PDB file of C-alpha atoms in Angstrom:
ATOM      1  CA  GLN A   1     118.201 109.025  92.516  1.00 43.00           C
ATOM      2  CA  MET A   2     118.958 106.154  94.852  1.00 44.00           C
ATOM      3  CA  SER A   3     119.690 102.836  93.193  1.00 46.00           C
ATOM      4  CA  ASN A   4     118.215 100.696  95.969  1.00 50.00           C
ATOM      5  CA  SER A   5     117.046 100.844  99.567  1.00 49.00           C
ATOM      6  CA  SER A   6     120.275  99.486 101.049  1.00 55.00           C
ATOM      7  CA  SER A   7     122.000 102.753 100.182  1.00 73.00           C
ATOM      8  CA  ILE A   8     119.333 104.918 101.868  1.00 82.00           C
ATOM      9  CA  THR A   9     120.614 105.961 105.278  1.00 84.00           C
ATOM     10  CA  GLU A  10     118.001 108.635 105.932  1.00 88.00           C
ATOM     11  CA  PHE A  11     114.681 109.964 104.665  1.00 91.00           C
ATOM     12  CA  LEU A  12     113.674 113.582 104.141  1.00 90.00           C
ATOM     13  CA  LEU A  13     110.339 114.526 105.698  1.00 88.00           C
ATOM     14  CA  LEU A  14     108.007 117.206 104.378  1.00 83.00           C
ATOM     15  CA  ALA A  15     108.736 120.536 106.057  1.00 81.00           C
ATOM     16  CA  PHE A  16     105.791 122.474 107.486  1.00 78.00           C
ATOM     17  CA  ALA A  17     107.184 125.797 106.350  1.00 77.00           C
ATOM     18  CA  ASP A  18     110.122 127.238 104.457  1.00 78.00           C
ATOM     19  CA  THR A  19     110.568 130.565 106.243  1.00 85.00           C
ATOM     20  CA  ARG A  20     112.223 130.708 109.666  1.00 86.00           C
ATOM     21  CA  GLU A  21     109.309 132.599 111.292  1.00 88.00           C
ATOM     22  CA  LEU A  22     106.776 130.009 110.153  1.00 88.00           C
ATOM     23  CA  GLN A  23     109.032 127.162 111.246  1.00 87.00           C
ATOM     24  CA  LEU A  24     109.245 128.641 114.743  1.00 91.00           C
ATOM     25  CA  LEU A  25     105.495 129.292 114.745  1.00 91.00           C
ATOM     26  CA  HIS A  26     104.955 125.617 113.882  1.00 88.00           C
ATOM     27  CA  PHE A  27     107.365 124.604 116.648  1.00 92.00           C
ATOM     28  CA  TRP A  28     105.512 126.636 119.308  1.00 94.00           C
ATOM     29  CA  LEU A  29     102.092 125.527 118.055  1.00 92.00           C
ATOM     30  CA  PHE A  30     103.061 121.847 118.196  1.00 91.00           C
ATOM     31  CA  LEU A  31     104.742 122.332 121.554  1.00 95.00           C
ATOM     32  CA  GLY A  32     101.490 123.795 122.928  1.00 94.00           C
ATOM     33  CA  ILE A  33      99.391 120.904 121.600  1.00 93.00           C
ATOM     34  CA  TYR A  34     101.947 118.349 122.795  1.00 95.00           C
ATOM     35  CA  LEU A  35     102.134 119.753 126.328  1.00 95.00           C
ATOM     36  CA  ALA A  36      98.329 119.942 126.490  1.00 94.00           C
ATOM     37  CA  ALA A  37      98.086 116.267 125.436  1.00 94.00           C
ATOM     38  CA  LEU A  38     100.761 115.239 127.966  1.00 95.00           C
ATOM     39  CA  LEU A  39      99.065 117.141 130.762  1.00 94.00           C
ATOM     40  CA  ALA A  40      95.498 116.012 129.976  1.00 92.00           C
ATOM     41  CA  ASN A  41      96.327 112.331 129.447  1.00 94.00           C
ATOM     42  CA  GLY A  42      98.757 112.349 132.375  1.00 95.00           C
ATOM     43  CA  LEU A  43      96.010 113.734 134.632  1.00 93.00           C
ATOM     44  CA  ILE A  44      93.528 111.065 133.509  1.00 92.00           C
ATOM     45  CA  ILE A  45      96.051 108.244 134.014  1.00 94.00           C
ATOM     46  CA  THR A  46      97.047 109.507 137.479  1.00 95.00           C
ATOM     47  CA  THR A  47      93.450 110.156 138.568  1.00 93.00           C
ATOM     48  CA  ILE A  48      92.193 106.720 137.519  1.00 93.00           C
ATOM     49  CA  ALA A  49      95.218 104.955 138.993  1.00 94.00           C
ATOM     50  CA  CYS A  50      95.006 106.775 142.331  1.00 93.00           C
ATOM     51  CA  ASP A  51      91.257 106.883 142.960  1.00 91.00           C
ATOM     52  CA  HIS A  52      89.909 103.459 143.959  1.00 91.00           C
ATOM     53  CA  ARG A  53      86.328 104.538 143.091  1.00 90.00           C
ATOM     54  CA  LEU A  54      87.449 104.648 139.458  1.00 90.00           C
ATOM     55  CA  HIS A  55      88.744 101.074 139.450  1.00 91.00           C
ATOM     56  CA  THR A  56      85.941  99.899 137.150  1.00 91.00           C
ATOM     57  CA  PRO A  57      86.113  98.406 133.635  1.00 92.00           C
ATOM     58  CA  MET A  58      85.106 101.674 131.927  1.00 90.00           C
ATOM     59  CA  TYR A  59      87.892 103.653 133.593  1.00 92.00           C
ATOM     60  CA  PHE A  60      90.431 100.861 133.240  1.00 94.00           C
ATOM     61  CA  PHE A  61      89.893 100.990 129.451  1.00 94.00           C
ATOM     62  CA  LEU A  62      90.003 104.786 129.538  1.00 92.00           C
ATOM     63  CA  LEU A  63      93.395 104.622 131.263  1.00 94.00           C
ATOM     64  CA  ASN A  64      94.642 102.344 128.458  1.00 96.00           C
ATOM     65  CA  LEU A  65      93.251 104.757 125.873  1.00 94.00           C
ATOM     66  CA  SER A  66      95.176 107.627 127.434  1.00 94.00           C
ATOM     67  CA  LEU A  67      98.396 105.582 127.388  1.00 96.00           C
ATOM     68  CA  LEU A  68      97.879 104.821 123.678  1.00 96.00           C
ATOM     69  CA  ASP A  69      97.116 108.488 122.947  1.00 94.00           C
ATOM     70  CA  LEU A  70     100.355 109.522 124.646  1.00 95.00           C
ATOM     71  CA  GLY A  71     102.208 106.958 122.552  1.00 96.00           C
ATOM     72  CA  THR A  72     100.630 108.124 119.282  1.00 94.00           C
ATOM     73  CA  ILE A  73     101.378 111.811 119.754  1.00 94.00           C
ATOM     74  CA  SER A  74     104.910 111.151 121.084  1.00 95.00           C
ATOM     75  CA  THR A  75     105.813 109.140 117.979  1.00 94.00           C
ATOM     76  CA  THR A  76     105.418 111.996 115.492  1.00 92.00           C
ATOM     77  CA  VAL A  77     105.215 115.402 117.171  1.00 93.00           C
ATOM     78  CA  PRO A  78     108.591 115.695 118.992  1.00 93.00           C
ATOM     79  CA  LYS A  79     110.495 114.757 115.822  1.00 93.00           C
ATOM     80  CA  ALA A  80     108.503 117.269 113.735  1.00 91.00           C
ATOM     81  CA  MET A  81     109.172 119.947 116.380  1.00 92.00           C
ATOM     82  CA  ALA A  82     112.899 119.186 116.446  1.00 92.00           C
ATOM     83  CA  ASN A  83     113.110 119.393 112.643  1.00 90.00           C
ATOM     84  CA  SER A  84     111.347 122.769 112.608  1.00 89.00           C
ATOM     85  CA  LEU A  85     113.518 124.082 115.405  1.00 90.00           C
ATOM     86  CA  TRP A  86     116.818 123.029 113.816  1.00 91.00           C
ATOM     87  CA  ASP A  87     115.682 123.713 110.244  1.00 86.00           C
ATOM     88  CA  THR A  88     116.255 120.194 108.961  1.00 88.00           C
ATOM     89  CA  ARG A  89     114.094 117.587 107.214  1.00 89.00           C
ATOM     90  CA  ALA A  90     116.151 114.484 107.909  1.00 91.00           C
ATOM     91  CA  ILE A  91     115.095 111.361 109.805  1.00 92.00           C
ATOM     92  CA  SER A  92     117.381 108.333 110.000  1.00 93.00           C
ATOM     93  CA  TYR A  93     116.430 105.054 108.315  1.00 91.00           C
ATOM     94  CA  ALA A  94     116.072 103.383 111.733  1.00 92.00           C
ATOM     95  CA  GLY A  95     114.118 106.372 113.055  1.00 93.00           C
ATOM     96  CA  CYS A  96     111.740 106.123 110.126  1.00 93.00           C
ATOM     97  CA  ALA A  97     111.218 102.384 110.681  1.00 94.00           C
ATOM     98  CA  ALA A  98     110.620 103.035 114.395  1.00 95.00           C
ATOM     99  CA  GLN A  99     108.015 105.705 113.566  1.00 95.00           C
ATOM    100  CA  VAL A 100     106.163 103.352 111.216  1.00 94.00           C
ATOM    101  CA  PHE A 101     106.251 100.535 113.769  1.00 96.00           C
ATOM    102  CA  LEU A 102     105.116 102.634 116.749  1.00 96.00           C
ATOM    103  CA  LEU A 103     102.408 104.454 114.816  1.00 94.00           C
ATOM    104  CA  VAL A 104     100.830 101.275 113.454  1.00 92.00           C
ATOM    105  CA  PHE A 105     101.154  99.726 116.930  1.00 96.00           C
ATOM    106  CA  PHE A 106      99.496 102.574 118.846  1.00 95.00           C
ATOM    107  CA  ILE A 107      96.810 103.383 116.268  1.00 92.00           C
ATOM    108  CA  SER A 108      95.669  99.793 115.673  1.00 91.00           C
ATOM    109  CA  ALA A 109      95.791  98.976 119.406  1.00 95.00           C
ATOM    110  CA  GLU A 110      93.691 102.091 120.072  1.00 92.00           C
ATOM    111  CA  TYR A 111      91.163 101.028 117.457  1.00 91.00           C
ATOM    112  CA  PHE A 112      90.878  97.542 118.990  1.00 93.00           C
ATOM    113  CA  LEU A 113      90.539  99.154 122.410  1.00 94.00           C
ATOM    114  CA  LEU A 114      87.706 101.429 121.197  1.00 91.00           C
ATOM    115  CA  THR A 115      85.955  98.256 119.979  1.00 93.00           C
ATOM    116  CA  VAL A 116      86.380  96.674 123.432  1.00 94.00           C
ATOM    117  CA  MET A 117      85.022  99.882 124.999  1.00 92.00           C
ATOM    118  CA  ALA A 118      81.913  99.648 122.809  1.00 91.00           C
ATOM    119  CA  TYR A 119      81.415  96.109 124.139  1.00 93.00           C
ATOM    120  CA  ASP A 120      81.836  97.427 127.696  1.00 93.00           C
ATOM    121  CA  ARG A 121      79.139 100.079 127.138  1.00 90.00           C
ATOM    122  CA  TYR A 122      76.876  97.476 125.477  1.00 91.00           C
ATOM    123  CA  ILE A 123      77.093  95.095 128.466  1.00 92.00           C
ATOM    124  CA  ALA A 124      76.662  97.974 130.960  1.00 89.00           C
ATOM    125  CA  ILE A 125      73.447  99.184 129.328  1.00 87.00           C
ATOM    126  CA  CYS A 126      71.897  96.092 127.692  1.00 88.00           C
ATOM    127  CA  LYS A 127      72.904  93.412 130.228  1.00 89.00           C
ATOM    128  CA  PRO A 128      73.514  95.318 133.474  1.00 88.00           C
ATOM    129  CA  LEU A 129      72.820  92.271 135.669  1.00 91.00           C
ATOM    130  CA  HIS A 130      75.635  90.311 133.990  1.00 90.00           C
ATOM    131  CA  TYR A 131      78.096  93.213 134.025  1.00 90.00           C
ATOM    132  CA  GLY A 132      80.109  91.953 136.989  1.00 87.00           C
ATOM    133  CA  THR A 133      80.421  88.406 135.638  1.00 89.00           C
ATOM    134  CA  LEU A 134      81.095  89.257 131.969  1.00 90.00           C
ATOM    135  CA  LEU A 135      83.524  92.064 132.734  1.00 90.00           C
ATOM    136  CA  GLY A 136      85.422  90.943 135.807  1.00 90.00           C
ATOM    137  CA  SER A 137      88.907  92.318 136.384  1.00 89.00           C
ATOM    138  CA  ARG A 138      90.545  89.302 134.725  1.00 93.00           C
ATOM    139  CA  ALA A 139      88.352  89.594 131.607  1.00 93.00           C
ATOM    140  CA  CYS A 140      89.187  93.306 131.362  1.00 95.00           C
ATOM    141  CA  VAL A 141      92.931  92.678 131.621  1.00 96.00           C
ATOM    142  CA  HIS A 142      92.660  89.970 128.948  1.00 96.00           C
ATOM    143  CA  MET A 143      90.734  92.255 126.601  1.00 96.00           C
ATOM    144  CA  ALA A 144      93.151  95.138 127.031  1.00 96.00           C
ATOM    145  CA  ALA A 145      96.107  92.785 126.559  1.00 97.00           C
ATOM    146  CA  ALA A 146      94.480  91.438 123.386  1.00 96.00           C
ATOM    147  CA  ALA A 147      94.154  94.992 122.033  1.00 95.00           C
ATOM    148  CA  TRP A 148      97.820  95.823 122.783  1.00 97.00           C
ATOM    149  CA  GLY A 149      98.999  92.417 121.535  1.00 96.00           C
ATOM    150  CA  SER A 150      97.069  92.581 118.243  1.00 93.00           C
ATOM    151  CA  GLY A 151      98.418  96.083 117.650  1.00 94.00           C
ATOM    152  CA  PHE A 152     101.954  94.822 118.260  1.00 96.00           C
ATOM    153  CA  LEU A 153     101.658  91.858 115.871  1.00 93.00           C
ATOM    154  CA  TYR A 154     100.035  94.000 113.225  1.00 91.00           C
ATOM    155  CA  ALA A 155     102.811  96.593 113.545  1.00 93.00           C
ATOM    156  CA  VAL A 156     105.552  93.948 113.206  1.00 93.00           C
ATOM    157  CA  LEU A 157     103.862  92.642 110.053  1.00 89.00           C
ATOM    158  CA  HIS A 158     103.484  96.096 108.458  1.00 87.00           C
ATOM    159  CA  THR A 159     106.943  97.363 109.329  1.00 91.00           C
ATOM    160  CA  ALA A 160     108.726  94.230 108.110  1.00 90.00           C
ATOM    161  CA  ASN A 161     106.679  94.294 104.922  1.00 85.00           C
ATOM    162  CA  THR A 162     107.151  97.998 104.178  1.00 85.00           C
ATOM    163  CA  PHE A 163     110.897  98.073 104.781  1.00 87.00           C
ATOM    164  CA  SER A 164     111.613  94.895 102.822  1.00 85.00           C
ATOM    165  CA  VAL A 165     110.287  96.578  99.664  1.00 81.00           C
ATOM    166  CA  PRO A 166     113.186  97.871  97.484  1.00 82.00           C
ATOM    167  CA  LEU A 167     113.067 101.664  97.109  1.00 83.00           C
ATOM    168  CA  CYS A 168     114.368 103.438  94.026  1.00 82.00           C
ATOM    169  CA  GLN A 169     112.475 106.731  93.845  1.00 81.00           C
ATOM    170  CA  GLY A 170     114.747 108.804  96.060  1.00 84.00           C
ATOM    171  CA  ASN A 171     114.267 109.358  99.790  1.00 88.00           C
ATOM    172  CA  ALA A 172     111.847 112.303 100.117  1.00 89.00           C
ATOM    173  CA  VAL A 173     108.669 111.396 102.045  1.00 87.00           C
ATOM    174  CA  ASP A 174     105.676 113.664 101.311  1.00 84.00           C
ATOM    175  CA  GLN A 175     104.502 113.841 104.917  1.00 86.00           C
ATOM    176  CA  PHE A 176     105.761 115.249 108.241  1.00 87.00           C
ATOM    177  CA  PHE A 177     106.275 111.706 109.581  1.00 90.00           C
ATOM    178  CA  CYS A 178     107.097 108.318 108.059  1.00 91.00           C
ATOM    179  CA  GLU A 179     103.799 107.059 106.709  1.00 86.00           C
ATOM    180  CA  ILE A 180     103.463 103.698 104.928  1.00 85.00           C
ATOM    181  CA  PRO A 181     101.663 104.942 101.750  1.00 80.00           C
ATOM    182  CA  GLN A 182     104.259 107.704 101.330  1.00 83.00           C
ATOM    183  CA  ILE A 183     107.185 105.287 101.738  1.00 85.00           C
ATOM    184  CA  LEU A 184     105.575 102.900  99.241  1.00 82.00           C
ATOM    185  CA  LYS A 185     105.517 105.748  96.710  1.00 82.00           C
ATOM    186  CA  LEU A 186     109.320 105.451  96.715  1.00 85.00           C
ATOM    187  CA  ALA A 187     109.162 101.734  95.891  1.00 82.00           C
ATOM    188  CA  CYS A 188     110.432 100.219  92.652  1.00 79.00           C
ATOM    189  CA  SER A 189     107.609  99.346  90.208  1.00 70.00           C
ATOM    190  CA  ASP A 190     105.336  96.588  91.601  1.00 69.00           C
ATOM    191  CA  ALA A 191     107.224  95.915  94.804  1.00 61.00           C
ATOM    192  CA  TYR A 192     104.551  97.634  96.887  1.00 63.00           C
ATOM    193  CA  LEU A 193     101.784  95.203  95.870  1.00 73.00           C
ATOM    194  CA  ARG A 194     102.697  92.835  98.682  1.00 70.00           C
ATOM    195  CA  GLU A 195     102.315  95.541 101.309  1.00 67.00           C
ATOM    196  CA  ALA A 196      99.111  96.667  99.590  1.00 71.00           C
ATOM    197  CA  THR A 197      97.637  93.221 100.346  1.00 76.00           C
ATOM    198  CA  VAL A 198      98.519  93.609 104.015  1.00 74.00           C
ATOM    199  CA  LEU A 199      96.871  97.029 103.983  1.00 74.00           C
ATOM    200  CA  VAL A 200      93.715  95.523 102.471  1.00 79.00           C
ATOM    201  CA  VAL A 201      93.660  92.885 105.224  1.00 79.00           C
ATOM    202  CA  GLY A 202      94.030  95.742 107.715  1.00 79.00           C
ATOM    203  CA  VAL A 203      91.152  97.642 106.171  1.00 80.00           C
ATOM    204  CA  CYS A 204      88.902  94.554 106.349  1.00 83.00           C
ATOM    205  CA  PHE A 205      89.864  94.046 109.968  1.00 83.00           C
ATOM    206  CA  GLY A 206      89.193  97.698 110.729  1.00 83.00           C
ATOM    207  CA  PHE A 207      85.865  97.513 108.942  1.00 85.00           C
ATOM    208  CA  GLY A 208      84.956  94.481 111.062  1.00 88.00           C
ATOM    209  CA  CYS A 209      85.651  96.464 114.250  1.00 88.00           C
ATOM    210  CA  PHE A 210      83.659  99.386 112.884  1.00 88.00           C
ATOM    211  CA  VAL A 211      80.630  97.166 112.128  1.00 91.00           C
ATOM    212  CA  PHE A 212      80.882  95.688 115.637  1.00 92.00           C
ATOM    213  CA  ILE A 213      80.890  99.194 117.180  1.00 90.00           C
ATOM    214  CA  VAL A 214      77.917 100.305 115.057  1.00 89.00           C
ATOM    215  CA  LEU A 215      75.898  97.171 115.936  1.00 92.00           C
ATOM    216  CA  SER A 216      76.717  97.591 119.649  1.00 91.00           C
ATOM    217  CA  TYR A 217      75.437 101.156 119.515  1.00 89.00           C
ATOM    218  CA  GLY A 218      72.318 100.074 117.656  1.00 90.00           C
ATOM    219  CA  GLN A 219      71.530  97.730 120.573  1.00 91.00           C
ATOM    220  CA  ILE A 220      72.470 100.399 123.134  1.00 89.00           C
ATOM    221  CA  PHE A 221      70.171 103.036 121.613  1.00 87.00           C
ATOM    222  CA  ARG A 222      67.291 100.550 121.407  1.00 89.00           C
ATOM    223  CA  ALA A 223      67.768  99.700 125.090  1.00 87.00           C
ATOM    224  CA  VAL A 224      68.107 103.351 126.137  1.00 85.00           C
ATOM    225  CA  LEU A 225      64.949 104.409 124.300  1.00 84.00           C
ATOM    226  CA  ARG A 226      63.040 101.729 126.226  1.00 84.00           C
ATOM    227  CA  VAL A 227      64.123 103.261 129.557  1.00 78.00           C
ATOM    228  CA  PRO A 228      60.965 104.840 131.028  1.00 81.00           C
ATOM    229  CA  SER A 229      62.516 107.789 132.893  1.00 82.00           C
ATOM    230  CA  GLU A 230      64.059 110.699 131.041  1.00 83.00           C
ATOM    231  CA  GLN A 231      66.742 110.954 133.724  1.00 83.00           C
ATOM    232  CA  GLY A 232      67.729 107.321 133.147  1.00 79.00           C
ATOM    233  CA  GLN A 233      67.926 107.905 129.399  1.00 81.00           C
ATOM    234  CA  HIS A 234      70.078 110.971 129.925  1.00 82.00           C
ATOM    235  CA  LYS A 235      72.459 109.092 132.239  1.00 79.00           C
ATOM    236  CA  ALA A 236      72.827 106.207 129.777  1.00 79.00           C
ATOM    237  CA  PHE A 237      73.458 108.529 126.831  1.00 80.00           C
ATOM    238  CA  SER A 238      76.006 110.566 128.745  1.00 79.00           C
ATOM    239  CA  THR A 239      78.150 107.482 129.444  1.00 78.00           C
ATOM    240  CA  CYS A 240      78.101 106.544 125.734  1.00 82.00           C
ATOM    241  CA  LEU A 241      78.388 109.914 124.073  1.00 83.00           C
ATOM    242  CA  PRO A 242      82.122 110.513 124.770  1.00 84.00           C
ATOM    243  CA  HIS A 243      83.073 107.111 123.376  1.00 84.00           C
ATOM    244  CA  LEU A 244      80.896 107.592 120.308  1.00 85.00           C
ATOM    245  CA  THR A 245      82.425 111.053 119.715  1.00 84.00           C
ATOM    246  CA  VAL A 246      85.980 109.721 119.941  1.00 83.00           C
ATOM    247  CA  VAL A 247      85.222 106.830 117.558  1.00 84.00           C
ATOM    248  CA  SER A 248      83.521 109.111 115.002  1.00 84.00           C
ATOM    249  CA  LEU A 249      86.375 111.610 115.160  1.00 80.00           C
ATOM    250  CA  SER A 250      89.128 109.054 114.628  1.00 79.00           C
ATOM    251  CA  VAL A 251      87.317 106.973 112.006  1.00 80.00           C
ATOM    252  CA  SER A 252      86.108 109.916 109.887  1.00 81.00           C
ATOM    253  CA  THR A 253      89.500 111.690 109.767  1.00 78.00           C
ATOM    254  CA  ALA A 254      91.413 108.476 109.035  1.00 76.00           C
ATOM    255  CA  MET A 255      88.936 107.481 106.317  1.00 77.00           C
ATOM    256  CA  PHE A 256      89.213 110.890 104.710  1.00 77.00           C
ATOM    257  CA  ALA A 257      93.009 110.688 104.853  1.00 73.00           C
ATOM    258  CA  TYR A 258      93.239 107.342 103.082  1.00 72.00           C
ATOM    259  CA  LEU A 259      90.101 107.140 100.950  1.00 74.00           C
ATOM    260  CA  LYS A 260      89.894 110.655  99.513  1.00 72.00           C
ATOM    261  CA  PRO A 261      90.087 110.838  95.709  1.00 72.00           C
ATOM    262  CA  PRO A 262      93.580 111.567  94.317  1.00 69.00           C
ATOM    263  CA  SER A 263      92.132 114.575  92.463  1.00 74.00           C
ATOM    264  CA  ILE A 264      91.819 116.569  95.701  1.00 73.00           C
ATOM    265  CA  SER A 265      95.128 115.311  97.052  1.00 71.00           C
ATOM    266  CA  SER A 266      97.898 117.843  97.619  1.00 76.00           C
ATOM    267  CA  PRO A 267     100.886 117.796 100.000  1.00 74.00           C
ATOM    268  CA  SER A 268      99.436 120.637 102.090  1.00 76.00           C
ATOM    269  CA  LEU A 269      96.011 118.992 102.366  1.00 80.00           C
ATOM    270  CA  ASP A 270      97.606 115.627 103.243  1.00 80.00           C
ATOM    271  CA  LEU A 271      99.626 117.419 105.892  1.00 81.00           C
ATOM    272  CA  LEU A 272      96.562 119.090 107.386  1.00 83.00           C
ATOM    273  CA  VAL A 273      94.509 115.878 107.408  1.00 82.00           C
ATOM    274  CA  ALA A 274      97.377 113.976 109.058  1.00 84.00           C
ATOM    275  CA  VAL A 275      97.538 116.605 111.807  1.00 85.00           C
ATOM    276  CA  LEU A 276      93.764 116.239 112.211  1.00 83.00           C
ATOM    277  CA  TYR A 277      93.839 112.495 112.769  1.00 80.00           C
ATOM    278  CA  LEU A 278      97.204 112.068 114.501  1.00 85.00           C
ATOM    279  CA  VAL A 279      97.848 115.165 116.573  1.00 87.00           C
ATOM    280  CA  VAL A 280      94.431 116.570 117.493  1.00 86.00           C
ATOM    281  CA  PRO A 281      92.627 113.446 118.904  1.00 86.00           C
ATOM    282  CA  PRO A 282      95.241 112.588 121.582  1.00 89.00           C
ATOM    283  CA  ALA A 283      94.892 116.135 122.916  1.00 88.00           C
ATOM    284  CA  LEU A 284      91.086 116.187 122.580  1.00 86.00           C
ATOM    285  CA  ASN A 285      90.151 112.699 123.838  1.00 86.00           C
ATOM    286  CA  PRO A 286      90.798 113.423 127.544  1.00 87.00           C
ATOM    287  CA  LEU A 287      88.661 116.571 127.265  1.00 85.00           C
ATOM    288  CA  ILE A 288      85.833 114.715 125.525  1.00 84.00           C
ATOM    289  CA  TYR A 289      85.901 112.032 128.215  1.00 81.00           C
ATOM    290  CA  SER A 290      86.083 114.289 131.237  1.00 79.00           C
ATOM    291  CA  MET A 291      83.724 117.077 130.167  1.00 73.00           C
ATOM    292  CA  ARG A 292      80.488 115.159 130.724  1.00 68.00           C
ATOM    293  CA  ASN A 293      81.914 112.976 133.464  1.00 77.00           C
ATOM    294  CA  HIS A 294      81.165 113.890 137.085  1.00 80.00           C
ATOM    295  CA  GLU A 295      83.137 110.975 138.549  1.00 83.00           C
ATOM    296  CA  ILE A 296      86.364 112.085 136.856  1.00 83.00           C
ATOM    297  CA  LYS A 297      85.726 115.738 137.762  1.00 82.00           C
ATOM    298  CA  ASP A 298      85.186 114.809 141.428  1.00 85.00           C
ATOM    299  CA  ALA A 299      88.286 112.605 141.468  1.00 84.00           C
ATOM    300  CA  LEU A 300      90.391 115.334 139.836  1.00 79.00           C
TER     301      LEU A 300
END
């Protein structure tokens, strides 16, 4: 048992497997997913940056989304792969703090960005005549910067809060990366209440974004259903569907991860759910966005 957090120099992460074969299997599996995510997001970023026809608000936000996805998956997966490969569970104290900071930064910035993207789709479909004035290049840059900036501030707040809590329950984290709830489980008695308040604020904020996205889509669907031609309806839906899919995927997995009843909680289930909401979306998002999208296909 550690007496206090100042004496903790490293944390022990949850291993994916205890036998060597399974560890190597996990390494190769994660390497495959990681390379797929790097390739897919890299292709989207390069395509949008290089093709001037794609220099529109929708694709500008998509480029930002791909950058955030690359950040998210690079924060957890390489470390987990290295630990499996070298049969270790250790992560340094600073490494753990960096993981918490970067994860909160990328995930919250991505969530704010998805909210901005819902607004973009809403203006494009419900107020097409004002699209150019409401979403000029300067407005788009400001909105993206606001998403990145809010994520940054939020991450500073969380990281400072989490790592100022004294820890006296050892140094084993029940997850394959440094996750705030798991670190707080190591806290002394009531020390985690302060961070819990910050988490509640975060949840309210997130809920606000979620309500905004849902209301935007309510307006969008009303507008689309009023479009007389079936072809026009189809075109409008196909520009919204990828975004809606990505939002549903990330919100539902994250909600399940943090709101599921403790009775069904187990380290292996927590591990699986974390992989579902942290590792799978960054690799899937580019596919979801480019599958129905002729402009990206042509540009590629």
